[in-house]
Coordinates of C-alpha atoms and ligand atoms in Angstrom, one line a residue:
Chain A
M1 CA -14.8 -38.0 13.8
G2 CA -14.0 -38.2 10.5
S3 CA -14.4 -34.5 9.1
S4 CA -12.8 -33.4 12.3
A5 CA -9.7 -35.7 12.1
D6 CA -9.9 -34.5 8.0
G7 CA -9.8 -30.6 9.8
L8 CA -6.8 -31.0 12.1
V9 CA -4.4 -32.6 8.8
K10 CA -6.3 -29.4 6.9
V11 CA -5.5 -26.6 9.5
S12 CA -1.5 -28.1 10.7
R13 CA -0.4 -28.4 6.1
S14 CA -1.7 -24.5 5.4
R15 CA -0.4 -23.9 8.7
A16 CA 2.9 -25.4 7.0
V17 CA 2.6 -23.4 3.6
Y18 CA 2.6 -19.9 5.6
K19 CA 5.3 -20.9 7.8
Q20 CA 7.2 -21.3 4.9
I21 CA 6.3 -17.7 3.7
T22 CA 7.1 -16.4 7.2
G23 CA 10.1 -18.5 7.9
R24 CA 12.1 -17.4 5.4
K25 CA 11.5 -13.7 6.9
Y26 CA 12.0 -14.4 10.4
A27 CA 15.3 -15.8 9.4
Y28 CA 15.9 -11.9 8.0
L29 CA 15.1 -10.1 10.3
L30 CA 17.8 -12.3 13.0
V31 CA 20.8 -11.9 10.2
S32 CA 19.9 -7.9 10.3
A33 CA 19.5 -7.9 14.0
V34 CA 23.1 -10.2 14.0
A35 CA 24.7 -7.5 11.0
L36 CA 23.4 -4.7 13.4
V37 CA 24.8 -4.8 16.6
V38 CA 28.0 -6.4 14.5
A39 CA 28.0 -2.8 12.9
V40 CA 27.6 -0.9 16.3
I41 CA 30.0 -2.3 17.9
A42 CA 32.4 -1.6 14.4
D43 CA 30.8 1.7 14.6
V44 CA 32.2 2.8 17.8
V45 CA 35.8 0.8 17.2
T46 CA 36.5 2.8 14.6
G47 CA 38.2 6.2 14.9
P48 CA 41.9 7.8 15.2
S49 CA 42.4 6.6 18.4
G50 CA 42.9 2.8 18.4
L51 CA 40.3 0.6 20.7
S52 CA 39.6 -3.1 20.3
V53 CA 36.3 -4.9 20.5
R54 CA 37.0 -6.2 23.7
Q55 CA 38.0 -2.6 25.0
A56 CA 34.8 -1.3 23.4
V57 CA 32.6 -4.0 24.6
A58 CA 33.6 -4.0 28.5
T59 CA 34.1 0.0 28.6
I60 CA 29.8 0.6 27.1
I61 CA 28.9 -3.0 30.0
S62 CA 30.6 -1.4 32.6
P63 CA 32.2 1.7 32.6
G64 CA 33.6 1.7 35.8
S65 CA 36.1 -1.1 34.7
A66 CA 37.6 1.1 32.3
D67 CA 40.3 3.7 32.2
T68 CA 39.2 7.7 32.4
T69 CA 40.4 8.0 28.5
T70 CA 38.7 5.5 27.4
R71 CA 35.8 6.0 28.9
A72 CA 35.4 9.6 27.9
I73 CA 36.6 8.0 24.1
V74 CA 33.8 4.8 24.3
W75 CA 30.7 7.3 26.0
L76 CA 31.7 10.8 25.4
I77 CA 32.6 10.8 21.5
R78 CA 31.6 7.2 19.9
L79 CA 28.7 6.4 20.8
P80 CA 27.2 8.7 20.3
V81 CA 27.4 8.9 16.9
A82 CA 26.6 5.0 17.0
V83 CA 23.7 5.0 18.4
T84 CA 22.8 8.1 16.6
A85 CA 23.3 6.5 12.9
L86 CA 21.4 3.7 15.0
T87 CA 18.8 5.9 16.4
V88 CA 18.7 8.3 12.9
G89 CA 19.2 5.1 10.0
A90 CA 16.1 3.9 12.2
S91 CA 13.2 6.6 11.8
L92 CA 14.4 6.6 8.2
G93 CA 14.1 3.5 7.2
M94 CA 11.5 3.3 9.1
A95 CA 9.8 6.7 7.4
G96 CA 10.2 5.4 4.2
A97 CA 9.2 2.6 4.3
E98 CA 5.8 4.0 5.6
M99 CA 6.4 6.7 2.9
Q100 CA 6.6 4.5 -0.3
T101 CA 3.5 2.5 1.6
I102 CA 1.1 4.9 1.2
L103 CA 2.1 7.2 -1.5
G104 CA 2.0 3.4 -3.8
N105 CA 5.2 4.8 -5.4
P106 CA 9.6 3.6 -5.0
L107 CA 10.6 6.7 -5.2
A108 CA 8.8 8.3 -2.1
S109 CA 11.6 9.3 0.3
P110 CA 11.3 12.4 3.2
Y111 CA 12.6 13.7 0.4
T112 CA 11.1 13.4 -2.7
L113 CA 8.4 15.3 -0.2
G114 CA 10.4 17.9 0.7
I115 CA 11.0 17.4 4.0
A116 CA 14.7 17.5 3.9
S117 CA 15.7 21.2 2.5
A118 CA 11.8 22.1 5.0
A119 CA 14.0 21.3 7.4
G120 CA 17.2 22.3 5.9
F121 CA 15.6 26.0 5.2
G122 CA 14.8 26.1 8.9
A123 CA 17.9 25.0 10.2
A124 CA 19.3 27.5 7.6
L125 CA 17.5 30.8 8.7
A126 CA 18.1 30.1 12.2
I127 CA 21.9 29.6 11.7
V128 CA 21.6 33.2 9.2
L129 CA 19.9 35.2 10.3
G130 CA 18.8 33.8 14.4
V131 CA 15.6 33.8 13.6
G132 CA 13.7 31.3 15.5
V133 CA 9.9 30.2 15.0
M134 CA 9.4 29.8 19.1
P135 CA 10.2 32.8 20.9
V136 CA 13.0 30.8 23.9
A137 CA 15.0 28.0 22.0
G138 CA 18.4 28.7 23.2
Q139 CA 20.2 26.1 22.7
F140 CA 17.7 24.4 20.4
L141 CA 17.3 26.9 17.6
I142 CA 18.6 25.2 14.8
P143 CA 16.9 22.3 15.3
L144 CA 13.2 23.4 16.4
N145 CA 13.4 25.1 13.4
A146 CA 14.3 22.9 10.7
F147 CA 11.4 20.2 13.0
V148 CA 8.8 22.4 12.4
F149 CA 9.4 23.7 8.6
A150 CA 9.4 20.0 8.6
L151 CA 6.5 19.7 9.8
L152 CA 4.9 22.5 8.3
C153 CA 5.8 21.8 4.9
S154 CA 3.9 17.3 5.7
F155 CA 1.4 19.9 6.6
V156 CA 1.8 21.8 3.1
V157 CA 2.3 18.8 1.0
Y158 CA -0.7 17.5 2.9
L159 CA -3.3 20.5 2.5
V160 CA -2.1 20.7 -1.3
A161 CA -3.4 17.2 -1.7
R162 CA -6.8 17.5 0.0
L163 CA -7.5 20.5 -2.1
K164 CA -7.4 17.5 -5.5
Q165 CA -8.4 14.2 -3.9
A166 CA -5.1 13.0 -2.1
T167 CA -4.2 11.7 -5.2
T168 CA -0.4 9.8 -5.1
E169 CA 0.7 12.0 -8.2
T170 CA -0.7 15.2 -6.1
L171 CA 1.5 14.7 -3.7
I172 CA 3.9 14.1 -4.9
L173 CA 4.3 17.1 -7.2
A174 CA 3.5 19.0 -4.3
G175 CA 6.8 18.1 -2.2
V176 CA 8.7 18.3 -5.4
A177 CA 7.0 22.2 -5.8
L178 CA 8.6 22.5 -2.1
H179 CA 11.5 20.6 -2.9
F180 CA 12.2 23.4 -5.5
L181 CA 10.8 26.3 -3.3
F182 CA 12.8 25.5 -0.6
S183 CA 15.7 24.7 -2.0
S184 CA 16.0 28.1 -3.9
L185 CA 14.7 29.9 0.0
I186 CA 18.1 28.2 1.1
A187 CA 20.7 29.1 -2.2
L188 CA 19.0 32.8 -1.1
L189 CA 19.8 32.5 2.2
K190 CA 23.6 30.7 1.9
Y191 CA 23.5 34.7 -0.3
L192 CA 23.3 36.9 2.5
A193 CA 25.0 34.7 4.7
T194 CA 28.8 35.9 6.3
S195 CA 32.1 33.3 4.8
E196 CA 31.5 32.1 8.6
R197 CA 27.7 31.5 8.6
L198 CA 27.8 30.0 5.0
H199 CA 30.7 27.6 6.0
A200 CA 27.9 26.6 8.8
V201 CA 24.6 25.9 7.7
V202 CA 26.4 24.1 4.4
F203 CA 27.9 22.1 7.0
W204 CA 24.4 21.8 8.7
L205 CA 23.1 20.6 5.1
F206 CA 25.5 17.8 5.0
G207 CA 24.1 16.0 7.6
D208 CA 26.5 15.1 10.5
L209 CA 26.5 12.6 12.7
N210 CA 28.4 14.6 15.7
K211 CA 25.7 17.0 16.0
A212 CA 23.2 14.5 18.3
R213 CA 24.8 14.1 22.1
W214 CA 22.9 12.1 24.5
P215 CA 19.2 14.1 24.8
D216 CA 19.6 14.3 21.7
I217 CA 19.2 10.7 20.8
A218 CA 17.1 10.4 24.4
V219 CA 14.7 12.2 21.8
I220 CA 14.8 10.3 18.6
G221 CA 14.8 6.9 19.9
S222 CA 11.8 8.1 22.1
F223 CA 10.0 9.1 19.7
L224 CA 10.1 5.3 17.5
L225 CA 9.1 3.8 20.2
V226 CA 6.7 5.8 20.3
V227 CA 5.4 5.7 16.7
Y228 CA 6.6 2.0 15.3
P229 CA 4.1 0.6 18.0
I230 CA 0.6 2.8 16.2
L231 CA 2.0 2.4 12.8
A232 CA 1.8 -1.2 13.7
R233 CA -1.5 -1.7 14.9
D234 CA -2.8 -0.3 11.1
A235 CA -0.2 -3.4 10.1
W236 CA -2.4 -5.3 7.8
K237 CA -5.2 -1.6 6.5
L238 CA -1.7 -0.6 5.2
T239 CA -0.6 -4.5 4.1
A240 CA -4.1 -4.0 2.5
L241 CA -3.4 -1.0 0.7
R242 CA -0.9 -2.2 -1.5
L243 CA -3.8 -3.8 -3.0
G244 CA -5.0 -0.6 -4.4
D245 CA -7.6 1.7 -3.0
E246 CA -10.4 0.4 -4.6
K247 CA -9.9 -2.9 -3.3
A248 CA -8.8 -1.4 0.4
E249 CA -11.6 0.5 0.3
S250 CA -13.9 -2.1 -0.1
L251 CA -12.4 -4.2 2.3
G252 CA -13.6 -1.2 5.1
V253 CA -10.4 0.7 5.6
D254 CA -10.7 4.8 5.3
V255 CA -8.3 4.6 2.4
E256 CA -7.9 9.1 3.3
R257 CA -7.7 8.4 7.0
L258 CA -5.1 6.3 6.8
R259 CA -3.5 8.6 4.4
L260 CA -3.6 11.5 6.7
K261 CA -2.9 9.4 9.8
V262 CA 0.3 7.4 8.5
L263 CA 1.5 10.7 6.9
L264 CA 1.5 12.7 9.5
L265 CA 3.2 10.1 12.0
I266 CA 5.7 9.9 9.6
S267 CA 6.5 13.4 9.3
A268 CA 6.9 13.6 12.8
L269 CA 9.7 11.3 12.7
T270 CA 11.4 12.7 9.5
A271 CA 11.5 15.4 11.1
T272 CA 12.8 14.3 14.2
A273 CA 15.1 12.2 13.2
I274 CA 16.9 14.7 10.7
C275 CA 16.7 18.2 12.8
F276 CA 19.3 17.2 15.2
V277 CA 21.3 16.2 12.7
G278 CA 21.4 17.7 9.4
T279 CA 20.6 15.7 5.3
I280 CA 21.0 12.6 5.2
G281 CA 19.8 11.5 1.6
F282 CA 19.2 7.2 0.7
I283 CA 18.4 5.4 3.5
G284 CA 14.9 6.2 3.3
L285 CA 15.1 5.1 0.1
A286 CA 17.3 2.2 0.2
A287 CA 16.3 0.2 3.1
P288 CA 12.7 0.3 1.5
H289 CA 13.9 -1.7 -1.7
I290 CA 16.1 -3.8 -0.4
A291 CA 13.5 -4.6 2.8
R292 CA 10.7 -5.3 -0.2
M293 CA 13.1 -6.8 -2.0
L294 CA 14.0 -9.4 0.9
V295 CA 10.5 -9.7 2.1
G296 CA 7.8 -8.0 0.9
E297 CA 5.3 -5.9 1.1
D298 CA 3.7 -7.7 4.8
Q299 CA 4.4 -4.8 7.2
R300 CA 4.6 -7.3 10.0
F301 CA 8.1 -7.8 8.6
Y302 CA 8.7 -5.2 6.0
V303 CA 9.0 -2.1 8.1
P304 CA 10.7 -3.6 11.2
L305 CA 13.4 -4.8 8.0
S306 CA 13.6 -2.1 6.3
T307 CA 13.8 -0.2 10.3
I308 CA 16.6 -2.2 11.0
G309 CA 18.1 -1.8 7.2
G310 CA 18.3 1.7 7.9
A311 CA 20.2 1.8 10.5
L312 CA 22.5 -0.9 9.5
L313 CA 22.4 1.4 6.7
L314 CA 23.6 4.2 8.3
S315 CA 25.8 2.4 10.3
I316 CA 28.0 1.2 7.5
A317 CA 28.4 5.3 6.3
S318 CA 29.0 5.9 9.8
I319 CA 32.1 3.5 9.8
A320 CA 33.1 4.5 6.0
S321 CA 33.3 7.9 7.0
K322 CA 35.7 7.5 9.9
S323 CA 38.0 4.8 7.3
I324 CA 38.2 6.7 3.7
V325 CA 41.1 8.9 5.0
H326 CA 43.0 8.3 7.7
G327 CA 42.0 11.2 10.8
V328 CA 39.5 12.4 9.1
V329 CA 35.5 12.3 9.7
F330 CA 33.9 13.3 6.5
P331 CA 30.3 14.8 7.0
V332 CA 28.4 11.0 6.7
G333 CA 26.0 12.7 4.2
V334 CA 28.5 13.3 1.8
I335 CA 29.0 9.3 1.9
T336 CA 25.3 8.6 2.2
S337 CA 24.6 11.1 -1.2
F338 CA 27.5 8.9 -3.2
I339 CA 26.7 5.8 -2.6
G340 CA 23.0 7.1 -3.1
I341 CA 22.7 8.5 -6.6
P342 CA 23.6 5.7 -8.7
F343 CA 21.7 3.3 -6.6
F344 CA 18.1 6.3 -7.2
V345 CA 19.3 6.1 -10.7
S346 CA 19.5 2.5 -11.4
L347 CA 16.2 2.0 -10.0
V348 CA 14.2 5.1 -12.2
L349 CA 16.1 2.6 -14.9
R350 CA 15.1 -0.2 -13.0
K351 CA 11.7 0.3 -11.9
R352 CA 9.3 -1.3 -14.2
K353 CA 11.5 -4.7 -14.3
R354 CA 12.2 -5.5 -10.7
F355 CA 11.3 -3.5 -7.3
W356 CA 8.1 -2.6 -7.8
Chain B
M1 CA -31.8 -11.9 1.4
K2 CA -33.4 -9.0 -1.3
L3 CA -31.9 -6.2 -2.0
C4 CA -34.1 -3.2 -3.7
I5 CA -32.4 0.0 -6.0
E6 CA -35.2 2.7 -5.9
G7 CA -34.4 5.6 -7.2
L8 CA -30.3 5.0 -7.8
T9 CA -29.6 8.2 -9.7
F10 CA -25.0 8.2 -10.0
A11 CA -22.9 11.5 -11.5
Y12 CA -19.8 12.7 -11.6
S13 CA -19.5 15.8 -11.3
S14 CA -21.1 17.0 -13.9
R15 CA -22.0 14.1 -15.8
T16 CA -24.9 11.7 -15.1
V17 CA -24.6 8.3 -15.5
L18 CA -26.6 6.5 -13.6
E19 CA -30.4 7.2 -14.4
Q20 CA -33.5 6.3 -11.3
I21 CA -32.8 3.0 -11.6
N22 CA -35.0 -0.1 -10.0
L23 CA -34.3 -2.7 -9.5
E24 CA -35.1 -6.0 -7.4
V25 CA -32.3 -8.6 -6.7
N26 CA -32.5 -11.5 -5.0
S27 CA -30.8 -14.7 -4.1
A28 CA -29.7 -15.6 -7.6
I29 CA -27.0 -14.5 -10.3
T30 CA -27.9 -10.8 -11.8
V31 CA -25.8 -10.2 -14.8
V32 CA -25.6 -6.8 -15.6
I33 CA -25.0 -5.8 -19.1
G34 CA -24.6 -3.1 -21.7
P35 CA -21.9 -1.5 -23.8
N36 CA -18.7 0.1 -23.3
A37 CA -18.8 3.2 -20.4
V38 CA -22.7 2.4 -19.2
G39 CA -22.2 2.4 -16.4
K40 CA -22.1 -1.2 -14.5
T41 CA -18.8 0.1 -12.7
T42 CA -20.6 2.5 -11.3
L43 CA -23.5 0.7 -10.7
L44 CA -21.1 -2.1 -8.9
K45 CA -19.2 1.0 -7.0
C46 CA -22.9 2.3 -6.0
I47 CA -23.8 -1.3 -4.6
C48 CA -21.5 -2.1 -2.2
G49 CA -20.9 1.3 -1.1
M50 CA -17.8 3.1 -2.0
L51 CA -19.7 5.7 -4.6
K52 CA -23.1 7.8 -2.9
P53 CA -25.9 8.1 -4.7
R54 CA -29.1 9.3 -5.0
G55 CA -32.1 7.0 -4.7
R56 CA -31.9 3.6 -2.0
I57 CA -30.4 0.6 -2.0
L58 CA -31.8 -1.6 0.5
L59 CA -30.6 -4.9 1.8
D60 CA -33.2 -6.1 3.6
G61 CA -35.3 -3.2 4.1
R62 CA -31.9 -1.4 6.2
D63 CA -30.0 1.5 4.3
I64 CA -26.6 0.3 2.8
G65 CA -25.7 3.3 3.1
T66 CA -26.4 3.2 6.9
F67 CA -23.7 0.5 7.3
T68 CA -20.3 1.8 8.8
G69 CA -17.4 0.3 5.7
K70 CA -16.5 -2.9 8.2
E71 CA -20.3 -4.3 8.2
A72 CA -19.9 -3.4 4.8
A73 CA -16.8 -5.3 4.1
R74 CA -17.9 -8.2 6.2
I75 CA -21.7 -8.1 4.1
V76 CA -20.3 -7.1 0.7
G77 CA -17.1 -9.0 -1.2
Y78 CA -15.9 -6.7 -4.5
L79 CA -14.6 -7.8 -6.7
P80 CA -13.1 -4.4 -8.9
Q81 CA -12.5 -4.4 -12.3
E82 CA -9.0 -3.8 -12.2
I83 CA -6.3 -5.2 -10.7
Y84 CA -3.8 -3.8 -9.1
G85 CA -0.4 -6.8 -9.7
G86 CA 2.7 -4.5 -8.4
T87 CA 2.3 -6.0 -5.4
A88 CA 5.7 -7.8 -3.3
L89 CA 3.2 -10.6 -1.8
T90 CA 3.2 -14.0 -1.9
V91 CA -0.4 -15.4 -3.1
L92 CA -1.3 -16.9 0.2
E93 CA -0.6 -13.5 1.9
A94 CA -2.5 -11.9 -1.0
V95 CA -5.7 -13.6 -0.4
L96 CA -5.3 -14.0 3.6
L97 CA -5.9 -10.1 3.2
G98 CA -10.1 -10.3 2.1
K99 CA -10.0 -11.4 6.1
L100 CA -9.0 -8.1 7.0
H101 CA -11.2 -7.4 9.4
S102 CA -10.4 -10.3 11.1
L103 CA -6.8 -10.2 10.7
R104 CA -4.5 -9.7 14.0
W105 CA -0.5 -9.4 14.6
R106 CA -0.2 -13.1 15.3
V107 CA -2.9 -15.1 12.1
S108 CA -5.1 -17.8 13.1
D109 CA -5.4 -21.5 12.1
D110 CA -9.0 -20.5 10.8
D111 CA -8.1 -17.7 9.1
L112 CA -5.0 -19.4 7.2
D113 CA -7.0 -22.1 6.8
I114 CA -10.7 -20.4 4.9
T115 CA -7.4 -19.5 2.3
L116 CA -6.1 -22.8 1.3
E117 CA -9.4 -24.7 0.8
V118 CA -10.5 -21.3 -1.4
L119 CA -7.1 -21.5 -3.4
E120 CA -7.9 -25.6 -3.3
E121 CA -11.3 -24.8 -4.9
L122 CA -10.2 -22.6 -7.5
G123 CA -6.7 -24.8 -8.0
I124 CA -4.7 -22.5 -7.3
A125 CA -3.0 -24.2 -4.1
N126 CA 0.0 -24.5 -6.2
L127 CA 0.7 -21.1 -6.3
A128 CA 0.3 -19.6 -2.4
L129 CA 3.9 -19.7 -2.7
R130 CA 4.5 -17.6 -5.7
S131 CA 4.5 -13.4 -5.8
L132 CA 1.7 -12.1 -7.2
R133 CA 4.0 -9.7 -9.4
E134 CA 5.2 -13.6 -10.6
L135 CA 1.5 -14.5 -12.5
S136 CA 0.8 -13.9 -15.3
G137 CA -2.6 -11.7 -16.2
G138 CA -5.2 -14.6 -15.6
Q139 CA -3.5 -16.4 -12.4
R140 CA -4.0 -12.8 -11.0
Q141 CA -7.8 -12.6 -12.0
L142 CA -7.9 -15.9 -9.9
V143 CA -6.2 -14.4 -6.8
S144 CA -8.7 -11.7 -6.7
I145 CA -11.8 -14.3 -7.1
A146 CA -9.9 -15.9 -4.7
Q147 CA -9.6 -12.9 -2.3
V148 CA -13.0 -12.2 -2.1
L149 CA -14.8 -15.7 -1.7
V150 CA -11.8 -16.1 1.5
Q151 CA -14.5 -13.1 2.9
R152 CA -17.6 -15.0 2.9
P153 CA -20.0 -12.4 1.7
G154 CA -24.0 -12.8 1.3
I155 CA -23.6 -9.9 -1.1
L156 CA -21.2 -11.2 -4.9
L157 CA -20.2 -8.2 -6.8
M158 CA -18.0 -9.2 -10.0
D159 CA -16.8 -6.6 -12.2
E160 CA -15.8 -8.5 -14.8
P161 CA -14.5 -11.4 -13.4
T162 CA -13.4 -13.4 -16.5
S163 CA -11.6 -10.9 -19.1
N164 CA -8.9 -12.2 -18.2
L165 CA -10.0 -15.7 -18.0
D166 CA -9.0 -19.1 -20.6
L167 CA -12.6 -20.9 -22.1
Q168 CA -11.5 -23.8 -19.3
H169 CA -11.3 -21.5 -16.6
Q170 CA -14.3 -18.7 -17.4
L171 CA -16.4 -22.0 -16.8
E172 CA -15.1 -23.0 -14.6
I173 CA -15.1 -20.1 -12.5
L174 CA -18.6 -19.0 -13.2
T175 CA -19.4 -22.8 -12.8
L176 CA -18.4 -22.2 -9.1
I177 CA -20.1 -18.8 -8.6
K178 CA -23.3 -19.6 -9.4
R179 CA -22.5 -23.2 -7.4
M180 CA -21.7 -20.5 -4.2
T181 CA -25.1 -18.2 -4.9
R182 CA -27.4 -21.5 -4.8
E183 CA -25.5 -23.3 -1.1
R184 CA -25.1 -20.3 0.0
G185 CA -28.0 -18.0 -0.9
L186 CA -25.8 -15.0 -2.6
I187 CA -27.4 -12.0 -4.0
T188 CA -24.7 -12.4 -6.6
I189 CA -24.4 -9.5 -9.2
I190 CA -21.6 -9.6 -12.6
A191 CA -20.8 -7.2 -15.2
M192 CA -19.6 -8.4 -17.9
H193 CA -19.8 -8.9 -21.9
D194 CA -20.0 -11.3 -23.0
L195 CA -23.1 -12.8 -23.9
N196 CA -22.8 -16.1 -24.5
L197 CA -21.2 -16.7 -20.7
A198 CA -24.2 -14.1 -19.9
A199 CA -27.1 -16.7 -21.5
R200 CA -25.6 -19.4 -20.0
Y201 CA -25.0 -18.7 -16.1
A202 CA -27.6 -15.6 -15.2
D203 CA -31.2 -16.3 -13.4
N204 CA -31.1 -13.0 -14.1
I205 CA -30.4 -10.5 -16.7
V206 CA -29.6 -6.1 -16.4
V207 CA -29.3 -5.0 -19.9
L208 CA -28.0 -0.6 -19.1
H209 CA -28.3 1.7 -22.3
Q210 CA -27.7 5.1 -21.2
G211 CA -28.0 5.1 -18.2
R212 CA -31.4 3.6 -17.2
V213 CA -32.8 -0.1 -17.2
Y214 CA -33.2 -0.7 -20.6
A215 CA -35.1 -4.5 -20.1
S216 CA -34.6 -7.1 -17.4
G217 CA -35.5 -10.5 -16.0
R218 CA -34.6 -14.2 -17.1
P219 CA -31.8 -14.5 -20.2
A220 CA -34.5 -15.5 -23.0
S221 CA -36.5 -13.3 -23.0
V222 CA -34.2 -10.3 -22.1
L223 CA -31.4 -12.0 -25.0
T224 CA -33.6 -11.1 -28.1
A225 CA -32.1 -10.0 -31.7
E226 CA -34.1 -6.6 -30.5
V227 CA -32.6 -6.0 -27.6
I228 CA -29.4 -6.3 -29.3
R229 CA -29.4 -4.5 -32.4
A230 CA -31.1 -1.8 -29.9
V231 CA -28.4 -1.9 -27.4
Y232 CA -25.3 -3.0 -28.7
G233 CA -26.1 -1.6 -32.9
V234 CA -26.1 -5.2 -33.3
E235 CA -27.3 -7.2 -36.4
A236 CA -27.4 -11.0 -33.9
R237 CA -29.0 -13.8 -34.9
V238 CA -30.6 -15.8 -30.9
S239 CA -31.2 -19.5 -31.4
V240 CA -31.6 -21.7 -28.7
D241 CA -29.0 -24.4 -28.3
G242 CA -29.7 -27.8 -27.1
D243 CA -30.0 -26.8 -23.9
G244 CA -32.7 -24.9 -23.9
V245 CA -30.3 -21.5 -23.4
P246 CA -30.1 -18.8 -26.1
L247 CA -27.4 -18.4 -28.4
I248 CA -26.9 -14.8 -29.5
T249 CA -24.4 -14.7 -33.1
P250 CA -23.0 -11.9 -33.4
V251 CA -23.6 -11.2 -37.5
R252 CA -23.1 -7.3 -38.4
S253 CA -22.9 -3.5 -37.2
V254 CA -25.6 -1.8 -37.6
R255 CA -23.1 0.3 -38.8
D256 CA -21.4 -1.4 -41.5
T257 CA -23.7 -0.4 -44.6
K258 CA -23.1 -3.4 -46.5
Ligands
ADP401 N1 -14.0 8.6 -11.5 C1 -14.1 8.6 -12.9 N2 -14.6 10.4 -13.2 C2 -15.5 10.4 -13.4 N3 -15.7 9.3 -14.7 C3 -15.8 8.6 -14.1 C4 -15.7 7.8 -13.3 N4 -15.5 6.9 -13.2 C5 -16.0 6.4 -14.5 N5 -16.4 8.0 -15.5 C6 -17.7 7.6 -16.7 O1 -18.4 7.1 -16.4 C7 -18.4 6.3 -17.5 C8 -19.1 5.0 -17.1 O2 -18.1 4.5 -16.5 P1 -18.4 3.0 -15.6 O3 -19.3 2.8 -15.5 O4 -16.6 2.4 -15.9 O5 -19.0 2.0 -16.9 P2 -18.6 0.2 -17.5 O6 -17.9 -0.7 -16.1 O7 -20.2 0.0 -18.0 O8 -17.9 0.0 -19.2 C9 -18.2 6.3 -18.2 O9 -18.7 7.7 -19.4 C10 -16.3 7.1 -17.7 O10 -16.1 8.0 -18.4
MG402 MG1 -16.4 -1.3 -16.3

């Protein structure tokens, strides 16, 4: 009797301590989700032709109720951009979070591993020489090329890492080497290109949300929905990875297999996201940092928050790209780079103190 | 339970570290001592299955090599020598991870319960909400010990568990480990440097020297001035204190001629 009552008290007490930890995290998730909804609506509203929030929301909810012009503006111009920002940002946030987890390195991001420059090279190849890796690509020539090269790059990173037994340093060094390789190849293509095509390459390299159409967006979105549950199933194992490889292994985690599996998943995720819109830096680096500062590294909260955070950051960048100069839309990649570089430098300088 | 190590030999690429180790370890505290780089950590990693040595390690007759990673994780609790401290997890979350094989998306009451219980046993329940990154080395070590204890392992492998702890915590932790070893019939193997602590808490001591077992047995029979001179190159006085425990007083290195 006494002991069972005792047990009851203890259970609720440990649960209470646990709730103290998770309650705060649920709050951050909720707040960021609300902020994201607001940002997406703001993104739809922002643009050269004025649109009220009420009009926008009404047109989204029931397209039939709006007049033709408003419907066209919302459904053909604003919403595709806003939803592209949402899905691409989310993909980059998720991929960045897992990349930092499996590499144990706070400076890891889809860019550190050369995946982005590989995608850029694939795209440039298609633009400049019209060369595709797939025989029948048609209008998908550029994104498909970008996708294949992005995957190829992470595969090479992995093979190199395997040769030297997958220390995180090897992975990062291989990534940096590949980044330089593809950057030089891109430079070479630019040199060879006619001025028109050069312009197209430069334009592609600065990611732009206007490029994606609804079918593209559907691909990015569904991929995100497929990948997340797979990652979520390994949430605890991935969290345990952050205790160091030895500890994780002694807890029964097959560390190398887990790393490979997650690396392949997030490479594909990154490749899918950037092949339609081009290079967008900073999101995959910043979102995980912010998420980690707010909710720590319990993957059940860290990955969702980094995902929402990535979407939020890119939506804000999208709004900014339309409102800095009235009537001019900058490529969103330019905006994220401008915010990203000081952020990256401050990370490098503060690394030891706080972020990791 | 009984652990038999037969003809264990291990080499990192071409450097042989352990050679023909034969040991029988039963449910008690066995302390492995020996100079730096003699292979204490390597031996523990072989036993927990992280390294694959030649020879055989049998747990109650079954080869440890045949356990899957998951099975091994249920049976063997391993405290690494190096503790990784840069992770943004609270102490409660970090210790909870010791229960990795039973954790689901929704954390069960049982797992939370055991976690808090172990934190209380180690006197660090007050740290439950703190981040690992804000802890001192000693606090971090206590957290790692808690992580191993929540696993409720049958074999407890601890690599220098007291290296970062103050005097009181050293004694408290070892007393706790001794009590658990007795109560639960654990096979506990501890690598450590402090000969006096080893003398006080070990049921058996294994002395490694140049990749082999130099001596093993009860503390009083193993910790002699001759063994210490041969293995550590140190002249020491060995007396017996009031509790009948050998007391080692190092005098000087044999390399000092004066
Ligand atoms: N991963 C490794 N690769 C190569 N050599 C290693 C490795 N780990 C340890 N060693 C070497 O093996 C020997 C034994 O190391 P270790 O078992 O850590 O010793 P101890 O724990 O007794 O101080 C040392 O000479 C060390 O340099
Ligand atoms: Mg050691």
